[in-house]
GROMACS .gro file of C-alpha atoms in nm:
model
  331
    1UNK     CA    1   1.512  -0.870   1.551
    2UNK     CA    2   1.337  -0.525   1.613
    3UNK     CA    3   1.351  -0.349   1.280
    4UNK     CA    4   1.216  -0.039   1.123
    5UNK     CA    5   1.002  -0.053   0.804
    6UNK     CA    6   1.272   0.119   0.606
    7UNK     CA    7   1.539  -0.085   0.742
    8UNK     CA    8   1.326  -0.383   0.628
    9UNK     CA    9   1.277  -0.289   0.261
   10UNK     CA   10   1.657  -0.240   0.291
   11UNK     CA   11   1.719  -0.588   0.390
   12UNK     CA   12   1.468  -0.688   0.112
   13UNK     CA   13   1.648  -0.516  -0.149
   14UNK     CA   14   1.983  -0.649  -0.042
   15UNK     CA   15   1.857  -0.985  -0.028
   16UNK     CA   16   1.700  -0.981  -0.348
   17UNK     CA   17   2.033  -0.863  -0.492
   18UNK     CA   18   2.212  -1.147  -0.330
   19UNK     CA   19   1.985  -1.410  -0.471
   20UNK     CA   20   1.920  -1.291  -0.796
   21UNK     CA   21   2.224  -1.128  -1.045
   22UNK     CA   22   1.912  -1.005  -1.272
   23UNK     CA   23   1.807  -0.728  -0.992
   24UNK     CA   24   1.883  -0.393  -1.038
   25UNK     CA   25   1.791  -0.113  -0.821
   26UNK     CA   26   1.794   0.243  -0.962
   27UNK     CA   27   1.645   0.602  -0.920
   28UNK     CA   28   1.712   0.952  -0.798
   29UNK     CA   29   1.957   0.971  -0.544
   30UNK     CA   30   1.924   0.591  -0.437
   31UNK     CA   31   2.311   0.531  -0.510
   32UNK     CA   32   2.572   0.747  -0.268
   33UNK     CA   33   2.314   0.929  -0.057
   34UNK     CA   34   2.073   0.601   0.006
   35UNK     CA   35   1.752   0.746  -0.104
   36UNK     CA   36   1.568   1.035   0.058
   37UNK     CA   37   1.421   0.818   0.336
   38UNK     CA   38   1.767   0.605   0.351
   39UNK     CA   39   1.571   0.283   0.210
   40UNK     CA   40   1.875   0.202  -0.002
   41UNK     CA   41   2.154   0.305   0.255
   42UNK     CA   42   2.484   0.146   0.182
   43UNK     CA   43   2.340  -0.089  -0.116
   44UNK     CA   44   2.596   0.085  -0.349
   45UNK     CA   45   2.882   0.065  -0.130
   46UNK     CA   46   2.817  -0.307  -0.075
   47UNK     CA   47   2.702  -0.413  -0.431
   48UNK     CA   48   2.857  -0.161  -0.681
   49UNK     CA   49   2.756   0.107  -0.901
   50UNK     CA   50   2.633  -0.196  -1.150
   51UNK     CA   51   2.365  -0.285  -0.944
   52UNK     CA   52   2.234  -0.005  -0.781
   53UNK     CA   53   2.299   0.339  -0.950
   54UNK     CA   54   2.167   0.702  -0.948
   55UNK     CA   55   1.977   0.810  -1.245
   56UNK     CA   56   1.898   1.190  -1.383
   57UNK     CA   57   1.578   1.385  -1.236
   58UNK     CA   58   1.349   1.241  -1.497
   59UNK     CA   59   1.080   1.004  -1.386
   60UNK     CA   60   0.948   0.929  -1.726
   61UNK     CA   61   1.295   0.802  -1.846
   62UNK     CA   62   1.362   0.643  -1.538
   63UNK     CA   63   1.055   0.403  -1.594
   64UNK     CA   64   1.114   0.386  -1.926
   65UNK     CA   65   1.481   0.261  -1.879
   66UNK     CA   66   1.326   0.000  -1.646
   67UNK     CA   67   1.083  -0.090  -1.916
   68UNK     CA   68   1.367  -0.179  -2.160
   69UNK     CA   69   1.578  -0.369  -1.901
   70UNK     CA   70   1.274  -0.571  -1.790
   71UNK     CA   71   1.231  -0.668  -2.154
   72UNK     CA   72   1.567  -0.758  -2.180
   73UNK     CA   73   1.562  -1.014  -1.903
   74UNK     CA   74   1.649  -0.820  -1.603
   75UNK     CA   75   1.460  -0.732  -1.269
   76UNK     CA   76   1.464  -0.359  -1.235
   77UNK     CA   77   1.328  -0.200  -0.900
   78UNK     CA   78   1.288   0.184  -0.919
   79UNK     CA   79   1.223   0.445  -0.688
   80UNK     CA   80   1.013   0.737  -0.762
   81UNK     CA   81   1.127   0.943  -0.462
   82UNK     CA   82   0.804   1.090  -0.383
   83UNK     CA   83   0.450   0.999  -0.471
   84UNK     CA   84   0.348   1.286  -0.670
   85UNK     CA   85   0.710   1.316  -0.849
   86UNK     CA   86   0.573   0.967  -1.039
   87UNK     CA   87   0.303   1.160  -1.223
   88UNK     CA   88   0.570   1.291  -1.524
   89UNK     CA   89   0.588   0.872  -1.552
   90UNK     CA   90   0.209   0.799  -1.553
   91UNK     CA   91   0.195   0.750  -1.936
   92UNK     CA   92   0.476   0.501  -1.952
   93UNK     CA   93   0.312   0.308  -1.654
   94UNK     CA   94  -0.030   0.307  -1.790
   95UNK     CA   95   0.064   0.273  -2.155
   96UNK     CA   96   0.359   0.048  -2.160
   97UNK     CA   97   0.407  -0.117  -1.796
   98UNK     CA   98   0.074  -0.204  -1.773
   99UNK     CA   99   0.011  -0.311  -2.124
  100UNK     CA  100   0.298  -0.476  -2.269
  101UNK     CA  101   0.193  -0.852  -2.149
  102UNK     CA  102  -0.154  -0.792  -2.327
  103UNK     CA  103  -0.006  -0.606  -2.639
  104UNK     CA  104   0.221  -0.898  -2.699
  105UNK     CA  105  -0.004  -1.190  -2.625
  106UNK     CA  106   0.219  -1.285  -2.368
  107UNK     CA  107   0.520  -1.324  -2.526
  108UNK     CA  108   0.665  -1.072  -2.309
  109UNK     CA  109   0.637  -0.956  -1.945
  110UNK     CA  110   0.782  -0.680  -1.741
  111UNK     CA  111   0.901  -0.821  -1.388
  112UNK     CA  112   0.956  -0.459  -1.253
  113UNK     CA  113   0.893  -0.283  -0.957
  114UNK     CA  114   0.803   0.079  -0.911
  115UNK     CA  115   0.863   0.184  -0.553
  116UNK     CA  116   0.668   0.479  -0.451
  117UNK     CA  117   0.673   0.650  -0.079
  118UNK     CA  118   0.350   0.789  -0.054
  119UNK     CA  119   0.060   0.946   0.164
  120UNK     CA  120   0.133   1.203   0.438
  121UNK     CA  121   0.202   1.225   0.808
  122UNK     CA  122   0.537   1.373   0.764
  123UNK     CA  123   0.453   1.743   0.725
  124UNK     CA  124   0.575   1.730   0.351
  125UNK     CA  125   0.524   2.053   0.174
  126UNK     CA  126   0.344   2.038  -0.200
  127UNK     CA  127   0.420   1.775  -0.427
  128UNK     CA  128   0.588   1.558  -0.147
  129UNK     CA  129   0.279   1.425  -0.009
  130UNK     CA  130  -0.030   1.272  -0.199
  131UNK     CA  131  -0.242   0.952  -0.184
  132UNK     CA  132  -0.224   0.819  -0.577
  133UNK     CA  133  -0.305   0.456  -0.523
  134UNK     CA  134  -0.652   0.478  -0.704
  135UNK     CA  135  -0.445   0.588  -1.016
  136UNK     CA  136  -0.287   0.264  -1.034
  137UNK     CA  137  -0.565   0.041  -0.911
  138UNK     CA  138  -0.779   0.132  -1.158
  139UNK     CA  139  -0.522   0.053  -1.445
  140UNK     CA  140  -0.569  -0.307  -1.568
  141UNK     CA  141  -0.197  -0.497  -1.589
  142UNK     CA  142  -0.057  -0.357  -1.262
  143UNK     CA  143  -0.032  -0.522  -0.919
  144UNK     CA  144  -0.045  -0.271  -0.635
  145UNK     CA  145   0.050  -0.369  -0.310
  146UNK     CA  146   0.118  -0.137   0.022
  147UNK     CA  147   0.267  -0.287   0.343
  148UNK     CA  148   0.122  -0.160   0.696
  149UNK     CA  149   0.395  -0.328   0.903
  150UNK     CA  150   0.755  -0.376   0.885
  151UNK     CA  151   0.714  -0.745   0.855
  152UNK     CA  152   0.511  -0.681   0.550
  153UNK     CA  153   0.750  -0.423   0.394
  154UNK     CA  154   1.000  -0.706   0.388
  155UNK     CA  155   0.764  -0.987   0.239
  156UNK     CA  156   0.601  -0.771   0.016
  157UNK     CA  157   0.903  -0.646  -0.142
  158UNK     CA  158   1.041  -0.975  -0.177
  159UNK     CA  159   0.746  -1.096  -0.359
  160UNK     CA  160   0.705  -0.810  -0.571
  161UNK     CA  161   1.059  -0.841  -0.709
  162UNK     CA  162   1.010  -1.219  -0.796
  163UNK     CA  163   0.660  -1.129  -0.964
  164UNK     CA  164   0.631  -1.204  -1.334
  165UNK     CA  165   0.412  -0.901  -1.334
  166UNK     CA  166   0.485  -0.542  -1.300
  167UNK     CA  167   0.407  -0.399  -0.941
  168UNK     CA  168   0.347  -0.069  -0.809
  169UNK     CA  169   0.484  -0.088  -0.425
  170UNK     CA  170   0.355   0.190  -0.197
  171UNK     CA  171   0.555   0.265   0.090
  172UNK     CA  172   0.390   0.447   0.344
  173UNK     CA  173   0.638   0.752   0.434
  174UNK     CA  174   0.476   0.790   0.764
  175UNK     CA  175   0.542   0.420   0.887
  176UNK     CA  176   0.924   0.404   0.786
  177UNK     CA  177   1.045   0.474   1.139
  178UNK     CA  178   0.809   0.234   1.284
  179UNK     CA  179   0.972  -0.057   1.447
  180UNK     CA  180   0.862  -0.425   1.557
  181UNK     CA  181   1.014  -0.776   1.545
  182UNK     CA  182   1.069  -0.884   1.166
  183UNK     CA  183   1.167  -1.233   1.055
  184UNK     CA  184   1.353  -1.246   0.738
  185UNK     CA  185   1.224  -1.602   0.638
  186UNK     CA  186   0.953  -1.505   0.421
  187UNK     CA  187   0.674  -1.692   0.578
  188UNK     CA  188   0.396  -1.448   0.540
  189UNK     CA  189   0.086  -1.499   0.339
  190UNK     CA  190   0.100  -1.474  -0.055
  191UNK     CA  191   0.130  -1.107  -0.200
  192UNK     CA  192  -0.240  -1.095  -0.299
  193UNK     CA  193  -0.377  -1.219   0.037
  194UNK     CA  194  -0.526  -0.983   0.285
  195UNK     CA  195  -0.464  -1.072   0.660
  196UNK     CA  196  -0.703  -1.003   0.984
  197UNK     CA  197  -0.458  -0.819   1.204
  198UNK     CA  198  -0.710  -0.832   1.489
  199UNK     CA  199  -1.024  -1.057   1.551
  200UNK     CA  200  -1.341  -0.896   1.676
  201UNK     CA  201  -1.713  -0.975   1.657
  202UNK     CA  202  -1.886  -0.634   1.650
  203UNK     CA  203  -1.735  -0.452   1.337
  204UNK     CA  204  -1.473  -0.475   1.049
  205UNK     CA  205  -1.245  -0.190   1.027
  206UNK     CA  206  -1.051  -0.252   0.677
  207UNK     CA  207  -0.778  -0.063   0.620
  208UNK     CA  208  -0.437  -0.072   0.418
  209UNK     CA  209  -0.079   0.099   0.447
  210UNK     CA  210  -0.056   0.411   0.664
  211UNK     CA  211  -0.387   0.365   0.819
  212UNK     CA  212  -0.309   0.009   0.935
  213UNK     CA  213  -0.168   0.115   1.253
  214UNK     CA  214  -0.461   0.396   1.320
  215UNK     CA  215  -0.698   0.096   1.263
  216UNK     CA  216  -0.529  -0.097   1.530
  217UNK     CA  217  -0.512   0.174   1.760
  218UNK     CA  218  -0.904   0.257   1.681
  219UNK     CA  219  -0.971  -0.114   1.774
  220UNK     CA  220  -0.772  -0.092   2.128
  221UNK     CA  221  -0.976   0.242   2.221
  222UNK     CA  222  -1.283   0.096   2.129
  223UNK     CA  223  -1.299  -0.152   2.390
  224UNK     CA  224  -1.420   0.142   2.629
  225UNK     CA  225  -1.694   0.200   2.430
  226UNK     CA  226  -1.792  -0.169   2.444
  227UNK     CA  227  -1.715  -0.253   2.074
  228UNK     CA  228  -1.480  -0.560   1.972
  229UNK     CA  229  -1.323  -0.453   1.641
  230UNK     CA  230  -1.163  -0.701   1.371
  231UNK     CA  231  -0.914  -0.507   1.160
  232UNK     CA  232  -0.858  -0.632   0.805
  233UNK     CA  233  -0.525  -0.516   0.632
  234UNK     CA  234  -0.589  -0.539   0.254
  235UNK     CA  235  -0.210  -0.552   0.166
  236UNK     CA  236  -0.310  -0.590  -0.194
  237UNK     CA  237  -0.507  -0.336  -0.356
  238UNK     CA  238  -0.512  -0.491  -0.675
  239UNK     CA  239  -0.625  -0.766  -0.703
  240UNK     CA  240  -0.837  -0.753  -0.424
  241UNK     CA  241  -0.874  -1.041  -0.178
  242UNK     CA  242  -1.258  -1.047  -0.183
  243UNK     CA  243  -1.253  -1.385   0.031
  244UNK     CA  244  -1.080  -1.258   0.335
  245UNK     CA  245  -1.264  -0.929   0.344
  246UNK     CA  246  -1.610  -1.072   0.300
  247UNK     CA  247  -1.559  -1.376   0.536
  248UNK     CA  248  -1.463  -1.108   0.814
  249UNK     CA  249  -1.768  -0.869   0.738
  250UNK     CA  250  -2.022  -1.159   0.739
  251UNK     CA  251  -1.884  -1.252   1.078
  252UNK     CA  252  -1.922  -0.892   1.219
  253UNK     CA  253  -2.220  -0.760   1.001
  254UNK     CA  254  -2.067  -0.422   0.994
  255UNK     CA  255  -1.773  -0.272   0.844
  256UNK     CA  256  -1.608   0.085   0.786
  257UNK     CA  257  -1.315   0.149   0.540
  258UNK     CA  258  -1.046   0.365   0.634
  259UNK     CA  259  -0.812   0.569   0.409
  260UNK     CA  260  -0.635   0.917   0.424
  261UNK     CA  261  -0.685   0.961   0.016
  262UNK     CA  262  -0.961   1.176  -0.062
  263UNK     CA  263  -1.295   1.027  -0.018
  264UNK     CA  264  -1.477   1.133  -0.370
  265UNK     CA  265  -1.379   0.847  -0.621
  266UNK     CA  266  -1.135   0.707  -0.377
  267UNK     CA  267  -1.035   0.340  -0.333
  268UNK     CA  268  -1.266   0.293  -0.029
  269UNK     CA  269  -1.560   0.344  -0.278
  270UNK     CA  270  -1.485   0.007  -0.464
  271UNK     CA  271  -1.432  -0.161  -0.116
  272UNK     CA  272  -1.771  -0.038  -0.002
  273UNK     CA  273  -1.921  -0.146  -0.353
  274UNK     CA  274  -1.774  -0.504  -0.327
  275UNK     CA  275  -1.864  -0.558   0.032
  276UNK     CA  276  -2.218  -0.438  -0.009
  277UNK     CA  277  -2.285  -0.653  -0.320
  278UNK     CA  278  -2.139  -0.967  -0.158
  279UNK     CA  279  -2.246  -0.927   0.179
  280UNK     CA  280  -2.598  -0.748   0.185
  281UNK     CA  281  -2.790  -0.981   0.362
  282UNK     CA  282  -2.539  -1.018   0.657
  283UNK     CA  283  -2.508  -0.627   0.719
  284UNK     CA  284  -2.669  -0.482   1.022
  285UNK     CA  285  -2.583  -0.120   0.861
  286UNK     CA  286  -2.465   0.075   0.554
  287UNK     CA  287  -2.082   0.010   0.515
  288UNK     CA  288  -1.931   0.357   0.592
  289UNK     CA  289  -1.585   0.535   0.509
  290UNK     CA  290  -1.337   0.746   0.687
  291UNK     CA  291  -1.126   0.938   0.446
  292UNK     CA  292  -0.906   1.243   0.383
  293UNK     CA  293  -1.087   1.576   0.301
  294UNK     CA  294  -1.153   1.635  -0.068
  295UNK     CA  295  -0.870   1.886  -0.082
  296UNK     CA  296  -0.522   1.858  -0.185
  297UNK     CA  297  -0.268   1.754   0.107
  298UNK     CA  298  -0.263   2.083   0.321
  299UNK     CA  299   0.024   2.260   0.491
  300UNK     CA  300   0.226   2.059   0.750
  301UNK     CA  301   0.070   2.289   1.043
  302UNK     CA  302  -0.280   2.175   0.911
  303UNK     CA  303  -0.202   1.813   0.808
  304UNK     CA  304  -0.353   1.663   1.110
  305UNK     CA  305  -0.719   1.796   1.019
  306UNK     CA  306  -0.666   1.610   0.652
  307UNK     CA  307  -0.555   1.256   0.846
  308UNK     CA  308  -0.791   1.014   0.995
  309UNK     CA  309  -0.737   0.956   1.327
  310UNK     CA  310  -0.869   0.741   1.613
  311UNK     CA  311  -1.169   0.983   1.700
  312UNK     CA  312  -1.288   0.996   1.366
  313UNK     CA  313  -1.299   0.631   1.302
  314UNK     CA  314  -1.459   0.585   1.642
  315UNK     CA  315  -1.746   0.857   1.570
  316UNK     CA  316  -1.799   0.674   1.254
  317UNK     CA  317  -1.844   0.321   1.418
  318UNK     CA  318  -2.109   0.485   1.624
  319UNK     CA  319  -2.315   0.554   1.336
  320UNK     CA  320  -2.341   0.204   1.247
  321UNK     CA  321  -2.743   0.176   1.365
  322UNK     CA  322  -2.649  -0.008   1.679
  323UNK     CA  323  -2.984  -0.025   1.800
  324UNK     CA  324  -3.128  -0.177   1.514
  325UNK     CA  325  -3.233  -0.506   1.470
  326UNK     CA  326  -2.987  -0.731   1.326
  327UNK     CA  327  -3.063  -0.877   0.964
  328UNK     CA  328  -3.116  -1.224   0.967
  329UNK     CA  329  -2.813  -1.388   0.841
  330UNK     CA  330  -2.859  -1.538   0.484
  331UNK     CA  331  -3.219  -1.402   0.452
   0.00000   0.00000   0.00000
């Protein structure tokens, strides 16, 4: 059936609540209101206030409460409402959520999900749009995933709730209302596996979350330039699927990493390093990046200048030394 990403997330939460009595959903305004983006719409009415409930406006308290619930055998799914709102809970996440299994030598695990609507594209004002993924991926002990499609929103959230490890679940706000055919059968790839969204032979576009759709648009536009573009959707930011990514880059010999977070110290730098280290002899050109600017997210009317778009990605592809003699594979 045709479903938006927000509806797919809602369906994933509902199915998890039906299948496992240990699953609880809570956060700011997730109950009666159904969440700012209506991801939890109707869940409290259908499952009761014991299973889906509102909390005080205290992110650190929300995550701290979830830690205790997970230690007690529940599977809490908490919502941070907006990306930058999660920072008051950062100490809880890095010091307790990420470290408890290691601290207890495996005696305790934290099967919990921290849902964070993130990134731009909605014209949000200050503190309502941020790309915070690298903070979490740099923290050992956390799984970090982000869906780029409505189908993945359902599949990844179901897998995240079932995971024995804590998962930071980054939901691209600008894609909440994008619709596609979705099957609620959980037949997708494993949670930590990247996927090739489009096959091509000339260059690999590596994207995730909100930039997956932009990468796919770019691949279509690139046909007019004579480029056959392959698109890899990372899905899992931590752990990283080296096998799928490097296999694609070895086939095409060129790669561009796309994300809307700032470039300096951004997630793309790690991807470039891994690809370069593992595919050096197959590369025909240096791996390039298309990123957001090294500034805070600008005011709504200026946001379009911050976000990577098709033209910027095509301009970057054009810089990939197309006239150079290709390297000899395996040399």
